[in-house]
mmCIF file of C-alpha atoms in Angstrom:
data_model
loop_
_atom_site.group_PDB
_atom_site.id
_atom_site.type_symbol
_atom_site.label_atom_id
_atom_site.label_comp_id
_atom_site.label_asym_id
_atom_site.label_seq_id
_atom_site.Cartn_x
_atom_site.Cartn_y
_atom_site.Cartn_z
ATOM 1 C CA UNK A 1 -9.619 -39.809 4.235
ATOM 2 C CA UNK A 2 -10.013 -37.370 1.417
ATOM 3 C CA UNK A 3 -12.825 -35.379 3.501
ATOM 4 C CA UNK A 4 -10.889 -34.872 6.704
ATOM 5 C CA UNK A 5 -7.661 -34.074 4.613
ATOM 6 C CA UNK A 6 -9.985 -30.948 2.674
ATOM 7 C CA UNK A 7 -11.236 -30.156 6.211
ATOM 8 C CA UNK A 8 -7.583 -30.232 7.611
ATOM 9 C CA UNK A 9 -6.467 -27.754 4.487
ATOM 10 C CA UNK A 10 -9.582 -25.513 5.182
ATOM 11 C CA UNK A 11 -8.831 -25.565 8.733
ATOM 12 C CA UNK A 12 -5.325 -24.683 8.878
ATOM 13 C CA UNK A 13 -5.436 -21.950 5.567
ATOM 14 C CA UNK A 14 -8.379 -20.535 7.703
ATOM 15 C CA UNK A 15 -7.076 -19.938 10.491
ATOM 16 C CA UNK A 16 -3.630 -19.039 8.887
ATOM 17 C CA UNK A 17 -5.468 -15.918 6.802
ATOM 18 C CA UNK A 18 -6.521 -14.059 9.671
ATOM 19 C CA UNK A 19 -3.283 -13.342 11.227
ATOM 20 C CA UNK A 20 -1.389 -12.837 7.289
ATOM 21 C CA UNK A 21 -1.316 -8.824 7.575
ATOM 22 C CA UNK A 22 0.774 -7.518 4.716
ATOM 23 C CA UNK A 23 0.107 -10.877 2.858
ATOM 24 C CA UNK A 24 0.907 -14.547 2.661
ATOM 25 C CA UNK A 25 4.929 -13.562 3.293
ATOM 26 C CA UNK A 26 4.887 -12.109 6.534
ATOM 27 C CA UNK A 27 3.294 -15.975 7.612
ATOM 28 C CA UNK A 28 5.125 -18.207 5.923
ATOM 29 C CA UNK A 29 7.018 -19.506 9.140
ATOM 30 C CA UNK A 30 3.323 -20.019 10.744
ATOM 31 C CA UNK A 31 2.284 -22.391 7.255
ATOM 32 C CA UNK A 32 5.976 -24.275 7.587
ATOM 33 C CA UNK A 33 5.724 -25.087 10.795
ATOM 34 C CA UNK A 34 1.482 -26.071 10.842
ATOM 35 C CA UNK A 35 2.221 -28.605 7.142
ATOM 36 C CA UNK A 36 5.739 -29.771 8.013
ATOM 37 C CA UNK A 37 6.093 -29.967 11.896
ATOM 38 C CA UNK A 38 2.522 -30.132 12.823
ATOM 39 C CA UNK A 39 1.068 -31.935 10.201
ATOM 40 C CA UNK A 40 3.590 -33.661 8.846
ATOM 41 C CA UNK A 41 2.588 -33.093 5.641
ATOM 42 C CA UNK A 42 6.310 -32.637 3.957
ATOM 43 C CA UNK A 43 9.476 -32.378 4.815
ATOM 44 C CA UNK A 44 10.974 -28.810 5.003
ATOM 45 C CA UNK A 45 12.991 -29.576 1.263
ATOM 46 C CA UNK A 46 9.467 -29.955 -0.040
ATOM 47 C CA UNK A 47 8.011 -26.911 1.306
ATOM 48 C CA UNK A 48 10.899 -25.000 -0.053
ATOM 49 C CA UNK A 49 10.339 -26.078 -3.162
ATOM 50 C CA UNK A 50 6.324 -25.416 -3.228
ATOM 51 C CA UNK A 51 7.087 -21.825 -1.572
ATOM 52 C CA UNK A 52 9.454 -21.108 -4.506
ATOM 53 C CA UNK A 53 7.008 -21.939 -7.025
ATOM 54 C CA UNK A 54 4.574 -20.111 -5.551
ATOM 55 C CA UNK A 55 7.012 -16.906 -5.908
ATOM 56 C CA UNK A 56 7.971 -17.389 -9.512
ATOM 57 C CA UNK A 57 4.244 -17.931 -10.837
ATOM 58 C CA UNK A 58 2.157 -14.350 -11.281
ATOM 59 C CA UNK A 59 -0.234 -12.935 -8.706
ATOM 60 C CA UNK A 60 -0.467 -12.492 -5.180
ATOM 61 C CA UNK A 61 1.698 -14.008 -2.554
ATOM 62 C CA UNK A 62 -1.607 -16.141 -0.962
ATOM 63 C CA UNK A 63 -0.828 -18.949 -3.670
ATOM 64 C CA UNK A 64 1.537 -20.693 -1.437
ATOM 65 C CA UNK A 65 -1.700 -21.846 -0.213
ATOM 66 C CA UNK A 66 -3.325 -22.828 -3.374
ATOM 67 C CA UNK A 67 0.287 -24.790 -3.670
ATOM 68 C CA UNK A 68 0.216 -26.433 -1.024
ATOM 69 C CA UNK A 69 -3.368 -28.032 -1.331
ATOM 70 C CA UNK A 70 -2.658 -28.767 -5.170
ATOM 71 C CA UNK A 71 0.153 -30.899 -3.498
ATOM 72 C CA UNK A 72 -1.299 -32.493 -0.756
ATOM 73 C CA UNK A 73 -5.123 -33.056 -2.685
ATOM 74 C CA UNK A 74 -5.641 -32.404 -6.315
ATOM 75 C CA UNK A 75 -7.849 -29.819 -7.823
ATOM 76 C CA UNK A 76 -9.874 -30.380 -5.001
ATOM 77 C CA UNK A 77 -7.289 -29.098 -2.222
ATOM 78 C CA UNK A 78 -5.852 -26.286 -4.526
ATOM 79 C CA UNK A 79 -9.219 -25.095 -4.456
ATOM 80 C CA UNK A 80 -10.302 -25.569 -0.683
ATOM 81 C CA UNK A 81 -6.680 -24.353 0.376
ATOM 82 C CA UNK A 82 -7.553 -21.111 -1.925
ATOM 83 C CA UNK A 83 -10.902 -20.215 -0.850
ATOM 84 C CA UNK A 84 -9.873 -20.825 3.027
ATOM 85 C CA UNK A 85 -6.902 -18.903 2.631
ATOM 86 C CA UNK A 86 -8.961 -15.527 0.512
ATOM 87 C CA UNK A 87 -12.466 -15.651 2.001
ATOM 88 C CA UNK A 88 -11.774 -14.310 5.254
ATOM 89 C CA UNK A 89 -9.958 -11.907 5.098
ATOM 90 C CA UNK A 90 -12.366 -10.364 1.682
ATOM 91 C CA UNK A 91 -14.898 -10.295 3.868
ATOM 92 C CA UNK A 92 -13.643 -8.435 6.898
ATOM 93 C CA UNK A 93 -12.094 -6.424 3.538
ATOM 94 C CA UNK A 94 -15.631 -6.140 2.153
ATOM 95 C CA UNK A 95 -17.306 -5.061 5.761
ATOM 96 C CA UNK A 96 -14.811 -2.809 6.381
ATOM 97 C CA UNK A 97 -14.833 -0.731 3.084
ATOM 98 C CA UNK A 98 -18.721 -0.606 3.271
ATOM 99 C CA UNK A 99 -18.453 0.966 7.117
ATOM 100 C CA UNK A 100 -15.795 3.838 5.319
ATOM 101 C CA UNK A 101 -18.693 4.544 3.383
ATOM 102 C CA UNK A 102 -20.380 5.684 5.999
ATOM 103 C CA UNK A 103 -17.793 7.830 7.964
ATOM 104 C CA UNK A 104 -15.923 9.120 4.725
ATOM 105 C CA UNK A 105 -16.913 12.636 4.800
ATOM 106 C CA UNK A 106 -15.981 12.821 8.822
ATOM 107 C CA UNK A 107 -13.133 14.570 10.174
ATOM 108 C CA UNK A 108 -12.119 11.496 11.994
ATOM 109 C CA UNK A 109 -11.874 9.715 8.727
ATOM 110 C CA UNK A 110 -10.081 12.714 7.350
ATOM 111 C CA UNK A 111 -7.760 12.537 9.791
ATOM 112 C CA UNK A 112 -7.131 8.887 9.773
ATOM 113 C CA UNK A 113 -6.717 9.169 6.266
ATOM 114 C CA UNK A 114 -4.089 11.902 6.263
ATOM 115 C CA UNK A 115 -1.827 9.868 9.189
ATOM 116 C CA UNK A 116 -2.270 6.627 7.783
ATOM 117 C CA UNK A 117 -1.917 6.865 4.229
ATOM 118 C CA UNK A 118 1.979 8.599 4.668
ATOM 119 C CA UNK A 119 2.234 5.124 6.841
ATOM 120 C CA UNK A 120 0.845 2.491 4.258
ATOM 121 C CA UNK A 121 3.353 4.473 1.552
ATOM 122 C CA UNK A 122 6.353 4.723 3.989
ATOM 123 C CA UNK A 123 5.649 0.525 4.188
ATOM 124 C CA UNK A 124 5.615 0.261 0.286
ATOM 125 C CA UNK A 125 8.491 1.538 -0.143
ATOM 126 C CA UNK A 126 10.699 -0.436 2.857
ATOM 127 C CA UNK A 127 9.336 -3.613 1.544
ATOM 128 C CA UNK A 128 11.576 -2.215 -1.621
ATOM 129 C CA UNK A 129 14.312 -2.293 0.251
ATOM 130 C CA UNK A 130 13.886 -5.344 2.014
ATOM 131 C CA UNK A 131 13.466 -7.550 -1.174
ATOM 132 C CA UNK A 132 16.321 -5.573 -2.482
ATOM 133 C CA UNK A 133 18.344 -6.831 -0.168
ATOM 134 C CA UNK A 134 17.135 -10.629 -0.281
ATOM 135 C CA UNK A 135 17.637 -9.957 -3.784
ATOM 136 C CA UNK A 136 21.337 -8.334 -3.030
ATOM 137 C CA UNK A 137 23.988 -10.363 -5.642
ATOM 138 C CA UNK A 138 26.602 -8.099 -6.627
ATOM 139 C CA UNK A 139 26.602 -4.602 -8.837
ATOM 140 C CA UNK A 140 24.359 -5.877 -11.277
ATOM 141 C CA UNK A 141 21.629 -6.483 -9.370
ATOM 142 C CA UNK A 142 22.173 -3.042 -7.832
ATOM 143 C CA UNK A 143 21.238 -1.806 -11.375
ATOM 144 C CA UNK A 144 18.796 -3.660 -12.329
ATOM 145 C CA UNK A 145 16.768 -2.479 -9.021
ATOM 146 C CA UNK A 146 17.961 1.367 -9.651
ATOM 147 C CA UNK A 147 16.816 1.026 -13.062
ATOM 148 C CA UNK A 148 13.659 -0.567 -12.723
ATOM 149 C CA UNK A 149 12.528 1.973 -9.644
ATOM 150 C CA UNK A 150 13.878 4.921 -11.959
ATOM 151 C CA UNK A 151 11.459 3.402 -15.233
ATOM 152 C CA UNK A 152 8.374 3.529 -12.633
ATOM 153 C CA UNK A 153 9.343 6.750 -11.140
ATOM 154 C CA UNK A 154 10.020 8.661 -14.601
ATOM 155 C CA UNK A 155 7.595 6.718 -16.685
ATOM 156 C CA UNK A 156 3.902 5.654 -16.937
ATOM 157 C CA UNK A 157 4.472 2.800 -19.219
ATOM 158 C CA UNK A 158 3.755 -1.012 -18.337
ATOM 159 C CA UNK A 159 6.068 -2.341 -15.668
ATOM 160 C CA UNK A 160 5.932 -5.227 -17.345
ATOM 161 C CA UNK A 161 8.848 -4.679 -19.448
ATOM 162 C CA UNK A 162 11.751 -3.636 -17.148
ATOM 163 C CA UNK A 163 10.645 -6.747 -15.469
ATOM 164 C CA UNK A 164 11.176 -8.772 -18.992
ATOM 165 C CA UNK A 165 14.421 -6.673 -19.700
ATOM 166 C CA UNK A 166 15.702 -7.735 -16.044
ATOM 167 C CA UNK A 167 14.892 -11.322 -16.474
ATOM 168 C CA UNK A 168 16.772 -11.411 -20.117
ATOM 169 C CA UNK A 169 19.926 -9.144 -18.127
ATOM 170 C CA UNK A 170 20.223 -12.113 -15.382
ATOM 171 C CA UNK A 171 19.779 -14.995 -18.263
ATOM 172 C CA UNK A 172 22.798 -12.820 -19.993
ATOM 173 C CA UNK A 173 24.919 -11.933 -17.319
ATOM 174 C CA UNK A 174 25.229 -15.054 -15.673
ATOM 175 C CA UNK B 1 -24.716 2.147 -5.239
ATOM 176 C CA UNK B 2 -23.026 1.663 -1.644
ATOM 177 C CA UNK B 3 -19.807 3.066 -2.451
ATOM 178 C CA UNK B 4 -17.504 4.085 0.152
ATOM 179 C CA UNK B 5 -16.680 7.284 -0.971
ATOM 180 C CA UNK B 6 -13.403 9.399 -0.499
ATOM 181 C CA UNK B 7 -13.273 12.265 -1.762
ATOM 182 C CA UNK B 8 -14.818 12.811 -5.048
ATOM 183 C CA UNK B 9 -17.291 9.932 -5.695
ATOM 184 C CA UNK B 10 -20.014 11.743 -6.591
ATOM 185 C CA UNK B 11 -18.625 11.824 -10.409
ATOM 186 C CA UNK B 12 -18.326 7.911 -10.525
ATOM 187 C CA UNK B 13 -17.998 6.611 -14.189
ATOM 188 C CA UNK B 14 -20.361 3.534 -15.014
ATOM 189 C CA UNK B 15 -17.698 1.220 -14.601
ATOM 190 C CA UNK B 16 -19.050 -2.460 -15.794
ATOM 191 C CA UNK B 17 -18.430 -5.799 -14.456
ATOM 192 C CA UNK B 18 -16.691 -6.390 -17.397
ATOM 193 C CA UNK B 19 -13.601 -3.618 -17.136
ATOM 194 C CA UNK B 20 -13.411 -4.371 -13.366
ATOM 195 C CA UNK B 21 -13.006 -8.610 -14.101
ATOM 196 C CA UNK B 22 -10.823 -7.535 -16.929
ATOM 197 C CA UNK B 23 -8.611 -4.907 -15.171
ATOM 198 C CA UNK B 24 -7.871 -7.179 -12.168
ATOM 199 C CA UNK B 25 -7.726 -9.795 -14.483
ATOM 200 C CA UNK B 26 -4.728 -8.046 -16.027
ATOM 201 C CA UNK B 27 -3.399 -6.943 -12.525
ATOM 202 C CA UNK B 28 -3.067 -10.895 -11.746
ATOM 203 C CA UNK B 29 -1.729 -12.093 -15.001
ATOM 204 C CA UNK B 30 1.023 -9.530 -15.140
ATOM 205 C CA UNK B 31 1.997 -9.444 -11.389
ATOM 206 C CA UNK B 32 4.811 -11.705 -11.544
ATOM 207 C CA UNK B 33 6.984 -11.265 -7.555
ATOM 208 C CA UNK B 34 4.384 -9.102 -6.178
ATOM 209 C CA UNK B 35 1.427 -6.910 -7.537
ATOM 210 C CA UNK B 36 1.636 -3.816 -6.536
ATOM 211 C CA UNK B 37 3.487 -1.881 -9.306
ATOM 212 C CA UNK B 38 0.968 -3.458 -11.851
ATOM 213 C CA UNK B 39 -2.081 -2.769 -9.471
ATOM 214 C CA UNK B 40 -1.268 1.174 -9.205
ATOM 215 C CA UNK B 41 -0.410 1.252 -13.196
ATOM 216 C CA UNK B 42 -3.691 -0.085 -13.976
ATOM 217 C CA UNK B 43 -5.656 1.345 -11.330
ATOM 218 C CA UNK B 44 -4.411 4.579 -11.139
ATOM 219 C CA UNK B 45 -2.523 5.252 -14.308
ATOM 220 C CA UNK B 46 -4.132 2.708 -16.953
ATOM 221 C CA UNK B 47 -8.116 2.676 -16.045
ATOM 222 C CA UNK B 48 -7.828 6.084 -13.928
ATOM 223 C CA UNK B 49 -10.804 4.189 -11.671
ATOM 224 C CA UNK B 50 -8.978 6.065 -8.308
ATOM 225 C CA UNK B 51 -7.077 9.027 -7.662
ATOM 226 C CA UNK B 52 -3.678 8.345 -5.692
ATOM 227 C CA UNK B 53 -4.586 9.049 -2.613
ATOM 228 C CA UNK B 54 -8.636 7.399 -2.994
ATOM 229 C CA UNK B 55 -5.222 4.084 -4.155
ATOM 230 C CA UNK B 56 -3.312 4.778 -1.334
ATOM 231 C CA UNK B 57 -6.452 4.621 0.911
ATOM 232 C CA UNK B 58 -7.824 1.639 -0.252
ATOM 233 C CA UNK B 59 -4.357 -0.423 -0.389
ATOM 234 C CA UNK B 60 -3.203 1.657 3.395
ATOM 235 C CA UNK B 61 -6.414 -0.686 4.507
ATOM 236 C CA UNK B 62 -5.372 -3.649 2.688
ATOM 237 C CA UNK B 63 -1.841 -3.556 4.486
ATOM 238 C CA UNK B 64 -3.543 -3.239 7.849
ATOM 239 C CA UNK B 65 -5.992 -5.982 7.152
ATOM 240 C CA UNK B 66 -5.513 -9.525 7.189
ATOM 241 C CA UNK B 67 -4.653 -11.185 3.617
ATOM 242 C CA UNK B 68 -3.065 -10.010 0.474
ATOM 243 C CA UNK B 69 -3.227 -6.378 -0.068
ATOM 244 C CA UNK B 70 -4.150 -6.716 -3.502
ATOM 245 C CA UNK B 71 -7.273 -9.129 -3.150
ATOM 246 C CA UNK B 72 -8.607 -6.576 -0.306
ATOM 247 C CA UNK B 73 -8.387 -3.999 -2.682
ATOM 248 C CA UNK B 74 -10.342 -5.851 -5.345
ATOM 249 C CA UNK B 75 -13.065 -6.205 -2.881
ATOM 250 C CA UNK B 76 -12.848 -2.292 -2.042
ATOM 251 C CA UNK B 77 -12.908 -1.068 -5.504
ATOM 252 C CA UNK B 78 -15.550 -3.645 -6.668
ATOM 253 C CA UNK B 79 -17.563 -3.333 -4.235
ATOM 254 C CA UNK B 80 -17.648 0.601 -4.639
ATOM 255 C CA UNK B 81 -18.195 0.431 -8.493
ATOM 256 C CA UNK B 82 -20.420 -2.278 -8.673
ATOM 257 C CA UNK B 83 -21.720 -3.474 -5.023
ATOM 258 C CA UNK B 84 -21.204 -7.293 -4.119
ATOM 259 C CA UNK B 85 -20.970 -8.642 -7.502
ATOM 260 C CA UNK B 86 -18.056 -5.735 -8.443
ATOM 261 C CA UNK B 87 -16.648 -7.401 -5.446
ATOM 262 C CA UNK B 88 -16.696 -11.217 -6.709
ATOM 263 C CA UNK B 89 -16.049 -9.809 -10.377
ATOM 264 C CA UNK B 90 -12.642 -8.509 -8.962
ATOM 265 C CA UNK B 91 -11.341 -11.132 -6.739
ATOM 266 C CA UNK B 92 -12.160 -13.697 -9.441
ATOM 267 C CA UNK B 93 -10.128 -11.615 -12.031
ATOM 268 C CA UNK B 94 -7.491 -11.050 -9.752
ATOM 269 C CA UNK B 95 -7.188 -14.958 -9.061
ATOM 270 C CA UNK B 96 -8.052 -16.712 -11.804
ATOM 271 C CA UNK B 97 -4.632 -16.338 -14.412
ATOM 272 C CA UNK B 98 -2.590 -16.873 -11.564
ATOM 273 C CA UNK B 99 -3.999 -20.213 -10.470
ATOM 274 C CA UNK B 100 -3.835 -21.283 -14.062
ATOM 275 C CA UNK B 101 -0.114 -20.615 -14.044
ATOM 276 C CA UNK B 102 0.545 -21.445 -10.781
ATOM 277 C CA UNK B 103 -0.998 -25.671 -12.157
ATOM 278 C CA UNK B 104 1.784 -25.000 -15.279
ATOM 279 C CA UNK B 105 4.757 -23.701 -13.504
ATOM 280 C CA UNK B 106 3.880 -26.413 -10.790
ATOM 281 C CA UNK B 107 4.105 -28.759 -13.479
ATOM 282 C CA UNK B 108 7.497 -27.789 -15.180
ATOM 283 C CA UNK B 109 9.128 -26.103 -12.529
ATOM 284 C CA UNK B 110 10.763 -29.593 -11.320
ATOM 285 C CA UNK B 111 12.309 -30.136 -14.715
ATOM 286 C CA UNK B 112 14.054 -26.353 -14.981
ATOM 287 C CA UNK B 113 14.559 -25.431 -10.858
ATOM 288 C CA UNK B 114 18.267 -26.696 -11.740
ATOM 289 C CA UNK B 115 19.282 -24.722 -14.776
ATOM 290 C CA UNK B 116 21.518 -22.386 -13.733
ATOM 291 C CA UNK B 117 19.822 -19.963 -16.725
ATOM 292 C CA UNK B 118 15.991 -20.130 -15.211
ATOM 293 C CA UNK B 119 17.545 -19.138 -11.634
ATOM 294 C CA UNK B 120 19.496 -16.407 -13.038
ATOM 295 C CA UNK B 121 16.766 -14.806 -14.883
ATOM 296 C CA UNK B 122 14.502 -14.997 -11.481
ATOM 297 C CA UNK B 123 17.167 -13.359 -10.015
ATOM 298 C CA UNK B 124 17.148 -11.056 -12.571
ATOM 299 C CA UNK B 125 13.276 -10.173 -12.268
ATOM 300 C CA UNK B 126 13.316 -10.615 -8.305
ATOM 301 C CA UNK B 127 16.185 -7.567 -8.766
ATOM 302 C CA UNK B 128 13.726 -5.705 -10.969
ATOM 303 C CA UNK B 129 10.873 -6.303 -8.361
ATOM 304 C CA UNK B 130 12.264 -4.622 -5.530
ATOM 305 C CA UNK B 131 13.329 -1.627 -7.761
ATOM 306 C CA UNK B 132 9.722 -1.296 -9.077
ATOM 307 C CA UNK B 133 8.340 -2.043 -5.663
ATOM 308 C CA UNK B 134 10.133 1.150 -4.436
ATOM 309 C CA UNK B 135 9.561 3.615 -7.691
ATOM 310 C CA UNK B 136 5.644 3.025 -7.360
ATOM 311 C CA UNK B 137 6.100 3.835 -3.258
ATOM 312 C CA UNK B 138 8.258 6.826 -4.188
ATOM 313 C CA UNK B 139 6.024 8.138 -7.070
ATOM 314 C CA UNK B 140 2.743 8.149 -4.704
ATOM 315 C CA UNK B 141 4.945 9.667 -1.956
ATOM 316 C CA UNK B 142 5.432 12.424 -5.039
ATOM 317 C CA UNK B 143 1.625 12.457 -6.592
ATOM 318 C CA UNK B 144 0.479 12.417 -2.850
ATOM 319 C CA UNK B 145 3.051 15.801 -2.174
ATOM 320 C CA UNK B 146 2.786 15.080 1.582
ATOM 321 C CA UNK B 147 3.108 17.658 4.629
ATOM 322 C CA UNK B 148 5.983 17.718 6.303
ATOM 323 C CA UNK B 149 4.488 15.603 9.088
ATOM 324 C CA UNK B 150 3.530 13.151 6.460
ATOM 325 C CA UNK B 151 6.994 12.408 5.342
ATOM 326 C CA UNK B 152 7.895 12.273 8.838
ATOM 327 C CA UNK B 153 5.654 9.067 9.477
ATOM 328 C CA UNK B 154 6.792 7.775 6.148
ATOM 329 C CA UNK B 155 10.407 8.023 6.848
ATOM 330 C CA UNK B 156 9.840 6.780 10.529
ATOM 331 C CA UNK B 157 7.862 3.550 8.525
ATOM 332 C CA UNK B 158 10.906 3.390 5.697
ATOM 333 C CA UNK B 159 13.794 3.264 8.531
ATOM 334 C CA UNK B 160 12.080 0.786 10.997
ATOM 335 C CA UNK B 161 10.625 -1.716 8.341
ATOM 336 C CA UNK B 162 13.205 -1.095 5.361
ATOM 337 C CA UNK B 163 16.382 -0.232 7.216
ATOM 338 C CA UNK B 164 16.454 -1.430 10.706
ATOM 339 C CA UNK B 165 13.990 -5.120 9.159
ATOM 340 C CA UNK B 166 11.972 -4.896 12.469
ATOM 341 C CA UNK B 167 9.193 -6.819 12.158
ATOM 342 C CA UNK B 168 5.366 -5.480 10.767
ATOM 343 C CA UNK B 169 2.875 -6.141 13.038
ATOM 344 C CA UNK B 170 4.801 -4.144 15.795
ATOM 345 C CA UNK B 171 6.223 -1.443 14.192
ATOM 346 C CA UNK B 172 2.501 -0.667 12.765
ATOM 347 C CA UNK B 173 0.951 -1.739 16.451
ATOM 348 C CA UNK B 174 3.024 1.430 17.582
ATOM 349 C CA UNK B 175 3.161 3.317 14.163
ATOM 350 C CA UNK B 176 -0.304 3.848 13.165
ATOM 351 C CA UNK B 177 -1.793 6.099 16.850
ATOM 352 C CA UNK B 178 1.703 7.930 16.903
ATOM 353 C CA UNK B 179 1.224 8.589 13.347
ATOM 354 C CA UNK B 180 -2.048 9.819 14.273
ATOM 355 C CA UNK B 181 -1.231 11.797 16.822
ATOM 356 C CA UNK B 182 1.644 13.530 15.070
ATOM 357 C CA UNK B 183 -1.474 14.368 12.458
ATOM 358 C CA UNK B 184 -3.735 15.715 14.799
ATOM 359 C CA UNK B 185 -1.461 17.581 16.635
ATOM 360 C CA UNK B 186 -0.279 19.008 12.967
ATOM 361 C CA UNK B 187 -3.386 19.839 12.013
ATOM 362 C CA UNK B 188 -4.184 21.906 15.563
ATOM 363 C CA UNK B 189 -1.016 24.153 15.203
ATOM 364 C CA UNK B 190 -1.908 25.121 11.778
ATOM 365 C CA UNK B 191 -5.998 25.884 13.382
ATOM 366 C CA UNK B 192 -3.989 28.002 15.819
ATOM 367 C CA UNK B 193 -2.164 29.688 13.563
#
């Protein structure tokens, strides 16, 4: 029972990791509807719940996963759940940065460089703006975001801190 | 070494397996709503192991692959400093704190989800997020100091994603050959010239 449940978690986590491009988020629908609707692993309250643990805890957005194996199987699933969901994808990663190596000094790479990198910073900043507005609740969330994008734009200092600050401002102005 | 070099790799630092594990270590641990502010400030500003556009390479290729940006990058930059085992060194780092805190705040997250105090302050940080998600986009678009054709393919990615919320994989689908076609017709006019 155990077995086929890791198998099912590498399975689904596996298959979920090629399509994530920009990250866990942008396939959070697809992992809601394979564990609750599919699966049947949870009911969509639960999922919630894992999903917004998963965004208060440090790191990268692919710990939903980990989550959702902890959940279902232990140790055992957080870490078959993990791996399924990060191994893929580092290896096309890892193939893929060794072929730049050998086209890096091309004008086609040159080129792709120069049109693509305007792209992947034109994307960093809209996904600003879109969890600004998910994050939208009045004025004073309006000025917490100005102010932290104004302490990374002005300073070089850890952006650890206006993230501390912010969380102390919310506890405070609540 | 098989590094993938950009522009100026010949000068690569010895750079052990040590400082990469404990960068990316740091990039995890701190990363609270989404890594990349921390990941530039230590890459870029903090450890100085890339120059901003060698980081705005390496993460553009992240973005377009499969998987969390950050975690492809680790494999990039350890891979380039320190072959496979750079690689492993960085993902591990990148990984480890957070599924450490991830078994905690699993663990008393039921007993505080309800306190009106601990959702406040998340909305505090997740406020804080999105600005610093948007300074570190708009300080590389300034340490980058793009053509104007670049900031033409930025804005066109800032008003379809960030404005207009179409979705990604579309709006890259059609972004990325316009984008380069825009470049290489740039870069012909100014051959012409």
């Amino acid at each position: 029972m155990t077995d086929s449940l890791l198998w099912q978690l590498a399975r689904t986590f596996g298959a979920v990791s090629m399509i994530a491009i920009g990250g866990a988020n942008a396939v959070v629908p697809a992992i809601r509807h394979e564990v609750v609707d599919v699966l049947r692993w949870m009911d969509d309250a639960t999922f919630m719940h894992l999903f917004a643990i998963a965004q208060a805890a440090p790191g990268p957005n692919v710990l939903v996963a980990s989550l959702i194996g902890w959940h279902m199987a232990g140790f055992a699933g957080l870490m078959v759940a993990t791996l399924a969901m990060v191994a893929p994808p580092c290896l096309l990663a890892w193939a893929l940065g060794r072929w730049m190596t050998g086209v890096s000094g091309t004008a086609g790479f040159r080129l792709a460089q120069d049109a693509l990198v305007p792209l992947a910073v034109g994307l960093i900043i809209a996904s600003g703006l879109d969890m600004a507005r998910a994050s939208y609740a009045g004025l004073s969330t309006v000025a917490i975001t100005a102010g932290a994008a104004a302490w990374i734009f002005f300073t070089r200092i850890n952006p650890i801190w206006p993230l501390a600050a912010a969380a102390v401002a919310g506890w405070l102005l609540r | 070494m098989a590094l993938f070099a950009l522009r100026h790799m010949d000068s690569d630092r010895d750079i052990t397996l040590g400082e990469l594990f404990r960068g990316f270590l740091k990039i995890g641990l701190l990363g609270f709503g989404g890594v990349a502010p921390i990941a530039r400030h230590v890459i870029v500003e903090d450890r100085a192991w890339l120059t901003e556009k060698e980081y705005a390479t390496v993460l553009g290729m992240g973005k377009v692959l499969p998987g969390a940006n950050v975690v492809n990058a680790a494999v990039m930059i350890g891979d380039r400093f320190r072959g496979r085992l750079g690689a492993l060194a960085c993902v591990l780092g990148v990984m480890l704190m957070p599924l450490v805190v991830l078994m905690a705040v699993a663990t008393v997250y039921a007993r505080y989800a309800d306190s009106p105090g601990v959702n406040a302050a998340l909305a505090g940080a997740g406020a804080a997020v999105a600005g610093m998600v948007m300074g570190t986009g708009l300080k590389m678009a300034r340490n980058l100091r793009p053509s104007r054709t670049a900031l033409l393919i930025g804005a066109l990615a800032i008003v379809l994603i960030g404005v207009l919320s179409l979705p990604l994989v579309p709006v890259v689908v059609a972004l990325a050959p316009l984008a380069l076609l825009l470049t290489w017709l740039a870069g012909r006019r100014k051959a012409a010239r």
